[in-house]
Amino acid sequence: MEGAGLAGIGSTAKIRSSRGGGRVGVTYKYFGAPDGATAARVPISMRPEELGGDELGQGMFTKIKPETMAAMVLTGIEGIPLHRVPPLELVVLHPDYAVVKLPMTVVDPLRGVGDETVGAAAFIWSTVPDRAGPQDAFNVYQLLHRWQDFSDRLHEAGHQAYCLVWP
């Protein structure tokens, strides 16, 4: 599904589909945490201070799955073929939710790169066949800029990137 941004610290985005006339949604909540133990406690309370705190600011919204975000950065910035993008690390798997850790290789590549690099990455991703995510290069460009800001805030706070997924 296409999206216009990335859910950031303490923000959510819902993906909805129809099933038997009802609406079913999956929520992706991207947040920063200092470690996996802290990230694993997030679903219990959902308190902002356990989502990385206000020092990371409000986030970005998207319908982009974390594995798609990882592929966009690694394919576009690092030149890694789509089939070689590493899997995400599962932190918690519960019947009601999951928490995954995005590798730093998905966060770090956008730190310190300029508009030309982000634009080239957006173009590259927009031409990759048979993949999920936004199709339009300009939408990808905007999304990568928001992810770049998210990456900078995570780095400044000394946090890792995590994604909480729940129906």
PDB file of C-alpha atoms in Angstrom:
ATOM      1  CA  MET A   1       0.000   0.000   0.000  1.00  0.00           C
ATOM      2  CA  GLU A   2       1.201   3.487  -0.682  1.00  0.00           C
ATOM      3  CA  GLY A   3       2.030   5.864   2.135  1.00  0.00           C
ATOM      4  CA  ALA A   4       3.132   9.421   2.585  1.00  0.00           C
ATOM      5  CA  GLY A   5       5.579   9.175   5.442  1.00  0.00           C
ATOM      6  CA  LEU A   6       6.953   7.022   8.175  1.00  0.00           C
ATOM      7  CA  ALA A   7       5.391   6.604  11.571  1.00  0.00           C
ATOM      8  CA  GLY A   8       7.867   8.056  13.990  1.00  0.00           C
ATOM      9  CA  ILE A   9       8.272   8.041  17.685  1.00  0.00           C
ATOM     10  CA  GLY A  10       4.937   7.459  19.352  1.00  0.00           C
ATOM     11  CA  SER A  11       2.929   7.825  16.144  1.00  0.00           C
ATOM     12  CA  THR A  12       0.795   5.297  14.360  1.00  0.00           C
ATOM     13  CA  ALA A  13      -0.413   4.545  10.873  1.00  0.00           C
ATOM     14  CA  LYS A  14      -3.121   2.056   9.990  1.00  0.00           C
ATOM     15  CA  ILE A  15      -3.454  -0.185   7.019  1.00  0.00           C
ATOM     16  CA  ARG A  16      -7.007  -1.280   6.478  1.00  0.00           C
ATOM     17  CA  SER A  17      -8.504  -3.906   4.280  1.00  0.00           C
ATOM     18  CA  SER A  18     -11.975  -5.308   3.896  1.00  0.00           C
ATOM     19  CA  ARG A  19     -12.845  -8.787   5.031  1.00  0.00           C
ATOM     20  CA  GLY A  20     -16.440  -9.901   4.988  1.00  0.00           C
ATOM     21  CA  GLY A  21     -17.741  -6.335   5.012  1.00  0.00           C
ATOM     22  CA  GLY A  22     -15.791  -5.418   8.164  1.00  0.00           C
ATOM     23  CA  ARG A  23     -12.658  -3.363   8.493  1.00  0.00           C
ATOM     24  CA  VAL A  24      -9.451  -5.000   9.618  1.00  0.00           C
ATOM     25  CA  GLY A  25      -6.427  -2.856  10.366  1.00  0.00           C
ATOM     26  CA  VAL A  26      -2.771  -3.418  11.054  1.00  0.00           C
ATOM     27  CA  THR A  27      -0.990  -0.621  12.864  1.00  0.00           C
ATOM     28  CA  TYR A  28       2.709   0.167  12.461  1.00  0.00           C
ATOM     29  CA  LYS A  29       4.201   2.268  15.234  1.00  0.00           C
ATOM     30  CA  TYR A  30       7.842   3.232  14.729  1.00  0.00           C
ATOM     31  CA  PHE A  31       9.695   4.308  17.833  1.00  0.00           C
ATOM     32  CA  GLY A  32      13.120   4.580  19.374  1.00  0.00           C
ATOM     33  CA  ALA A  33      14.335   2.721  22.424  1.00  0.00           C
ATOM     34  CA  PRO A  34      17.769   2.346  23.989  1.00  0.00           C
ATOM     35  CA  ASP A  35      17.608  -1.459  23.883  1.00  0.00           C
ATOM     36  CA  GLY A  36      15.457  -4.487  23.142  1.00  0.00           C
ATOM     37  CA  ALA A  37      14.336  -4.904  26.760  1.00  0.00           C
ATOM     38  CA  THR A  38      12.872  -1.382  26.772  1.00  0.00           C
ATOM     39  CA  ALA A  39      11.297  -1.918  23.353  1.00  0.00           C
ATOM     40  CA  ALA A  40       9.731  -5.186  24.552  1.00  0.00           C
ATOM     41  CA  ARG A  41       7.953  -3.347  27.397  1.00  0.00           C
ATOM     42  CA  VAL A  42       6.367  -0.789  25.064  1.00  0.00           C
ATOM     43  CA  PRO A  43       3.149  -2.720  24.287  1.00  0.00           C
ATOM     44  CA  ILE A  44       2.420  -3.178  27.979  1.00  0.00           C
ATOM     45  CA  SER A  45       1.897   0.472  28.780  1.00  0.00           C
ATOM     46  CA  MET A  46       2.161   2.383  25.488  1.00  0.00           C
ATOM     47  CA  ARG A  47       3.379   5.351  27.526  1.00  0.00           C
ATOM     48  CA  PRO A  48       5.268   8.052  25.554  1.00  0.00           C
ATOM     49  CA  GLU A  49       8.325   7.895  27.812  1.00  0.00           C
ATOM     50  CA  GLU A  50       8.675   4.222  26.918  1.00  0.00           C
ATOM     51  CA  LEU A  51       8.446   5.051  23.221  1.00  0.00           C
ATOM     52  CA  GLY A  52      11.703   6.937  23.233  1.00  0.00           C
ATOM     53  CA  GLY A  53      10.480  10.045  24.980  1.00  0.00           C
ATOM     54  CA  ASP A  54       9.646  13.505  23.767  1.00  0.00           C
ATOM     55  CA  GLU A  55      13.311  14.204  23.012  1.00  0.00           C
ATOM     56  CA  LEU A  56      12.764  12.342  19.767  1.00  0.00           C
ATOM     57  CA  GLY A  57       9.797  14.511  18.826  1.00  0.00           C
ATOM     58  CA  GLN A  58       6.626  13.594  17.047  1.00  0.00           C
ATOM     59  CA  GLY A  59       6.949  11.187  14.230  1.00  0.00           C
ATOM     60  CA  MET A  60       5.996  10.504  10.699  1.00  0.00           C
ATOM     61  CA  PHE A  61       3.052   8.531   9.422  1.00  0.00           C
ATOM     62  CA  THR A  62       3.116   5.800   6.805  1.00  0.00           C
ATOM     63  CA  LYS A  63       1.513   2.672   5.527  1.00  0.00           C
ATOM     64  CA  ILE A  64       4.938   1.256   4.819  1.00  0.00           C
ATOM     65  CA  LYS A  65       5.849  -2.017   6.488  1.00  0.00           C
ATOM     66  CA  PRO A  66       9.213  -2.067   8.292  1.00  0.00           C
ATOM     67  CA  GLU A  67      10.648  -4.645   5.898  1.00  0.00           C
ATOM     68  CA  THR A  68       9.731  -2.402   2.962  1.00  0.00           C
ATOM     69  CA  MET A  69      11.343   0.603   4.649  1.00  0.00           C
ATOM     70  CA  ALA A  70      14.501  -1.443   5.181  1.00  0.00           C
ATOM     71  CA  ALA A  71      14.533  -2.479   1.534  1.00  0.00           C
ATOM     72  CA  MET A  72      14.012   1.114   0.330  1.00  0.00           C
ATOM     73  CA  VAL A  73      17.030   2.390   2.255  1.00  0.00           C
ATOM     74  CA  LEU A  74      19.340  -0.537   1.606  1.00  0.00           C
ATOM     75  CA  THR A  75      18.498  -0.850  -2.092  1.00  0.00           C
ATOM     76  CA  GLY A  76      18.442   2.870  -2.843  1.00  0.00           C
ATOM     77  CA  ILE A  77      21.311   4.169  -0.680  1.00  0.00           C
ATOM     78  CA  GLU A  78      23.555   1.152  -0.181  1.00  0.00           C
ATOM     79  CA  GLY A  79      22.927  -0.548  -3.533  1.00  0.00           C
ATOM     80  CA  ILE A  80      22.111  -3.876  -1.934  1.00  0.00           C
ATOM     81  CA  PRO A  81      20.016  -6.104  -4.218  1.00  0.00           C
ATOM     82  CA  LEU A  82      16.459  -6.537  -2.991  1.00  0.00           C
ATOM     83  CA  HIS A  83      16.901 -10.282  -2.378  1.00  0.00           C
ATOM     84  CA  ARG A  84      19.910  -9.577  -0.083  1.00  0.00           C
ATOM     85  CA  VAL A  85      18.119  -7.232   2.344  1.00  0.00           C
ATOM     86  CA  PRO A  86      18.537  -8.775   5.813  1.00  0.00           C
ATOM     87  CA  PRO A  87      15.502  -9.822   7.848  1.00  0.00           C
ATOM     88  CA  LEU A  88      14.286  -7.782  10.782  1.00  0.00           C
ATOM     89  CA  GLU A  89      14.992  -8.971  14.315  1.00  0.00           C
ATOM     90  CA  LEU A  90      11.930 -10.158  16.212  1.00  0.00           C
ATOM     91  CA  VAL A  91      11.961  -8.773  19.752  1.00  0.00           C
ATOM     92  CA  VAL A  92       8.494  -9.874  20.917  1.00  0.00           C
ATOM     93  CA  LEU A  93       5.901 -12.121  19.333  1.00  0.00           C
ATOM     94  CA  HIS A  94       2.618 -12.101  21.201  1.00  0.00           C
ATOM     95  CA  PRO A  95      -0.847 -13.147  19.974  1.00  0.00           C
ATOM     96  CA  ASP A  96      -1.922  -9.481  20.135  1.00  0.00           C
ATOM     97  CA  TYR A  97       1.199  -7.687  18.832  1.00  0.00           C
ATOM     98  CA  ALA A  98       4.798  -7.962  17.707  1.00  0.00           C
ATOM     99  CA  VAL A  99       7.846  -5.746  18.125  1.00  0.00           C
ATOM    100  CA  VAL A 100      10.644  -5.861  15.568  1.00  0.00           C
ATOM    101  CA  LYS A 101      14.024  -4.169  15.570  1.00  0.00           C
ATOM    102  CA  LEU A 102      15.227  -2.490  12.401  1.00  0.00           C
ATOM    103  CA  PRO A 103      18.958  -2.972  11.904  1.00  0.00           C
ATOM    104  CA  MET A 104      21.191   0.088  12.187  1.00  0.00           C
ATOM    105  CA  THR A 105      22.074  -0.559   8.538  1.00  0.00           C
ATOM    106  CA  VAL A 106      18.577   0.786   7.802  1.00  0.00           C
ATOM    107  CA  VAL A 107      18.977   3.845  10.015  1.00  0.00           C
ATOM    108  CA  ASP A 108      22.575   4.945   9.457  1.00  0.00           C
ATOM    109  CA  PRO A 109      22.857   5.157   5.639  1.00  0.00           C
ATOM    110  CA  LEU A 110      20.657   8.260   5.388  1.00  0.00           C
ATOM    111  CA  ARG A 111      22.504  10.184   8.082  1.00  0.00           C
ATOM    112  CA  GLY A 112      24.657  12.869   6.536  1.00  0.00           C
ATOM    113  CA  VAL A 113      23.745  12.289   2.881  1.00  0.00           C
ATOM    114  CA  GLY A 114      22.555  15.133   0.680  1.00  0.00           C
ATOM    115  CA  ASP A 115      19.515  15.736  -1.470  1.00  0.00           C
ATOM    116  CA  GLU A 116      21.188  14.274  -4.568  1.00  0.00           C
ATOM    117  CA  THR A 117      21.775  10.947  -2.827  1.00  0.00           C
ATOM    118  CA  VAL A 118      18.239  10.872  -1.436  1.00  0.00           C
ATOM    119  CA  GLY A 119      16.852  11.749  -4.874  1.00  0.00           C
ATOM    120  CA  ALA A 120      18.902   9.007  -6.533  1.00  0.00           C
ATOM    121  CA  ALA A 121      17.725   6.484  -3.917  1.00  0.00           C
ATOM    122  CA  ALA A 122      14.113   7.523  -4.506  1.00  0.00           C
ATOM    123  CA  PHE A 123      14.491   7.066  -8.246  1.00  0.00           C
ATOM    124  CA  ILE A 124      16.168   3.678  -7.822  1.00  0.00           C
ATOM    125  CA  TRP A 125      13.410   2.425  -5.508  1.00  0.00           C
ATOM    126  CA  SER A 126      10.671   3.722  -7.809  1.00  0.00           C
ATOM    127  CA  THR A 127      12.078   1.553 -10.625  1.00  0.00           C
ATOM    128  CA  VAL A 128      12.487  -1.709  -8.667  1.00  0.00           C
ATOM    129  CA  PRO A 129       9.989  -4.208 -10.125  1.00  0.00           C
ATOM    130  CA  ASP A 130       7.723  -6.498  -8.121  1.00  0.00           C
ATOM    131  CA  ARG A 131       7.947  -4.861  -4.721  1.00  0.00           C
ATOM    132  CA  ALA A 132       5.662  -3.183  -2.218  1.00  0.00           C
ATOM    133  CA  GLY A 133       5.677   0.464  -1.202  1.00  0.00           C
ATOM    134  CA  PRO A 134       5.176   3.792  -2.893  1.00  0.00           C
ATOM    135  CA  GLN A 135       5.606   3.788  -6.670  1.00  0.00           C
ATOM    136  CA  ASP A 136       6.147   7.507  -7.338  1.00  0.00           C
ATOM    137  CA  ALA A 137       9.759   8.743  -7.014  1.00  0.00           C
ATOM    138  CA  PHE A 138       8.687  12.047  -5.455  1.00  0.00           C
ATOM    139  CA  ASN A 139       6.669  10.263  -2.752  1.00  0.00           C
ATOM    140  CA  VAL A 140       9.668   8.026  -2.045  1.00  0.00           C
ATOM    141  CA  TYR A 141      11.905  11.112  -1.904  1.00  0.00           C
ATOM    142  CA  GLN A 142       9.634  12.746   0.695  1.00  0.00           C
ATOM    143  CA  LEU A 143       9.441   9.529   2.705  1.00  0.00           C
ATOM    144  CA  LEU A 144      13.220   9.105   2.708  1.00  0.00           C
ATOM    145  CA  HIS A 145      13.657  12.685   3.928  1.00  0.00           C
ATOM    146  CA  ARG A 146      11.326  11.974   6.838  1.00  0.00           C
ATOM    147  CA  TRP A 147      13.213   8.738   7.552  1.00  0.00           C
ATOM    148  CA  GLN A 148      16.444  10.757   7.437  1.00  0.00           C
ATOM    149  CA  ASP A 149      15.109  13.072  10.156  1.00  0.00           C
ATOM    150  CA  PHE A 150      13.960  10.057  12.189  1.00  0.00           C
ATOM    151  CA  SER A 151      17.448   8.521  11.824  1.00  0.00           C
ATOM    152  CA  ASP A 152      19.122  11.720  13.038  1.00  0.00           C
ATOM    153  CA  ARG A 153      16.864  11.891  16.100  1.00  0.00           C
ATOM    154  CA  LEU A 154      17.511   8.241  16.943  1.00  0.00           C
ATOM    155  CA  HIS A 155      21.261   8.754  16.636  1.00  0.00           C
ATOM    156  CA  GLU A 156      21.222  11.886  18.815  1.00  0.00           C
ATOM    157  CA  ALA A 157      19.255  10.038  21.504  1.00  0.00           C
ATOM    158  CA  GLY A 158      21.444   6.916  21.269  1.00  0.00           C
ATOM    159  CA  HIS A 159      18.407   4.787  20.412  1.00  0.00           C
ATOM    160  CA  GLN A 160      17.702   1.925  18.050  1.00  0.00           C
ATOM    161  CA  ALA A 161      14.738   1.851  15.663  1.00  0.00           C
ATOM    162  CA  TYR A 162      11.845  -0.467  16.508  1.00  0.00           C
ATOM    163  CA  CYS A 163       8.403  -1.061  15.076  1.00  0.00           C
ATOM    164  CA  LEU A 164       5.372  -2.166  17.037  1.00  0.00           C
ATOM    165  CA  VAL A 165       2.817  -4.030  14.933  1.00  0.00           C
ATOM    166  CA  TRP A 166      -0.644  -4.848  16.178  1.00  0.00           C
ATOM    167  CA  PRO A 167      -4.045  -5.502  14.599  1.00  0.00           C
TER     168      PRO A 167
END
